[in-house]
């Protein structure tokens, strides 16, 4: 599946069913730029198990605030609308795949 972008308006709908990895990021964030191609690789490898959704914290402050996002990138894993895990900062692809698969 392709990586999607969510806004304050459609966020709940995007995370409501299945396994969804949400990348809270911003355009000015260096580590966020580093993790973007890694997420593309994760999507190509296990996109059938998890949907990846990106949320720009500058444009969607309501959602970022609701989930207490203090530093970025923060990756939050949702299962059927509920948070099951989260990781902060840059992580290599292998670690992210392992992080996702332990909840799949």
XYZ file of C-alpha atoms in Angstrom:
104
model
C 0.000 0.000 0.000
C 1.089 3.558 -0.576
C 2.020 5.818 2.315
C -0.849 8.179 3.118
C -0.987 11.610 4.698
C -3.480 12.445 7.433
C -4.881 15.708 8.746
C -6.621 16.655 11.989
C -9.886 16.122 10.128
C -9.323 12.572 8.830
C -6.811 11.158 11.333
C -9.243 9.047 13.376
C -10.675 7.515 10.226
C -7.200 6.549 8.966
C -6.186 4.747 12.183
C -9.559 3.186 13.038
C -9.006 -0.290 11.589
C -6.089 -2.648 11.186
C -2.446 -2.013 11.988
C -1.364 1.574 11.232
C 2.078 3.115 11.767
C 1.801 6.886 12.131
C 4.888 9.016 11.459
C 4.621 12.373 13.249
C 7.088 14.625 11.386
C 7.820 18.158 10.131
C 9.446 19.554 6.995
C 12.263 21.238 8.966
C 13.223 18.079 10.900
C 16.496 16.452 9.786
C 15.884 12.983 11.291
C 12.372 13.064 9.772
C 13.937 13.482 6.326
C 16.292 10.568 7.074
C 13.466 8.241 8.094
C 11.216 8.999 5.091
C 13.055 6.668 2.644
C 13.254 4.005 5.362
C 9.467 4.135 5.707
C 9.167 3.752 1.926
C 11.268 0.575 2.173
C 9.185 -0.730 5.094
C 6.030 -0.060 3.075
C 7.448 -1.953 0.096
C 8.491 -4.875 2.298
C 5.537 -5.317 4.673
C 2.902 -2.905 3.364
C 0.428 -5.782 3.299
C 0.659 -6.010 7.122
C 0.664 -2.322 8.038
C -0.621 0.959 6.648
C 1.814 3.872 7.036
C 0.338 7.322 7.632
C 2.327 10.570 7.922
C 1.141 13.529 10.024
C 2.868 16.915 9.674
C 2.894 18.240 13.258
C 3.066 21.880 12.136
C -0.080 21.598 10.016
C -1.957 19.246 12.375
C -1.219 20.520 15.864
C -4.501 19.254 17.309
C -3.641 15.610 16.559
C -0.003 15.997 17.654
C -1.158 17.565 20.920
C -3.795 14.904 21.546
C -1.134 12.190 21.440
C 1.470 14.175 23.399
C 4.032 14.350 20.622
C 6.993 16.226 22.138
C 9.824 15.283 19.780
C 9.928 14.144 16.184
C 10.069 11.872 14.427
C 7.734 9.892 16.681
C 6.284 6.702 15.241
C 3.073 5.538 16.899
C 1.637 2.112 16.152
C -2.149 1.840 16.258
C -4.201 -1.357 16.129
C -7.900 -0.847 15.412
C -7.719 2.764 16.622
C -5.839 2.067 19.878
C -2.168 2.871 20.548
C -0.166 -0.327 21.033
C 3.396 1.028 20.955
C 5.573 3.982 19.995
C 9.181 4.769 19.230
C 10.914 8.166 19.136
C 13.738 9.153 16.825
C 15.393 7.610 13.806
C 15.479 3.815 13.590
C 16.929 1.560 10.876
C 14.578 -0.443 8.680
C 15.317 -3.756 10.421
C 14.330 -2.330 13.804
C 11.136 -0.785 12.432
C 10.099 -4.036 10.733
C 10.685 -5.917 13.993
C 8.768 -3.208 15.917
C 5.769 -3.598 13.580
C 5.823 -7.387 13.286
C 5.701 -7.945 17.036
C 2.187 -6.434 16.931
C 1.014 -7.838 13.576
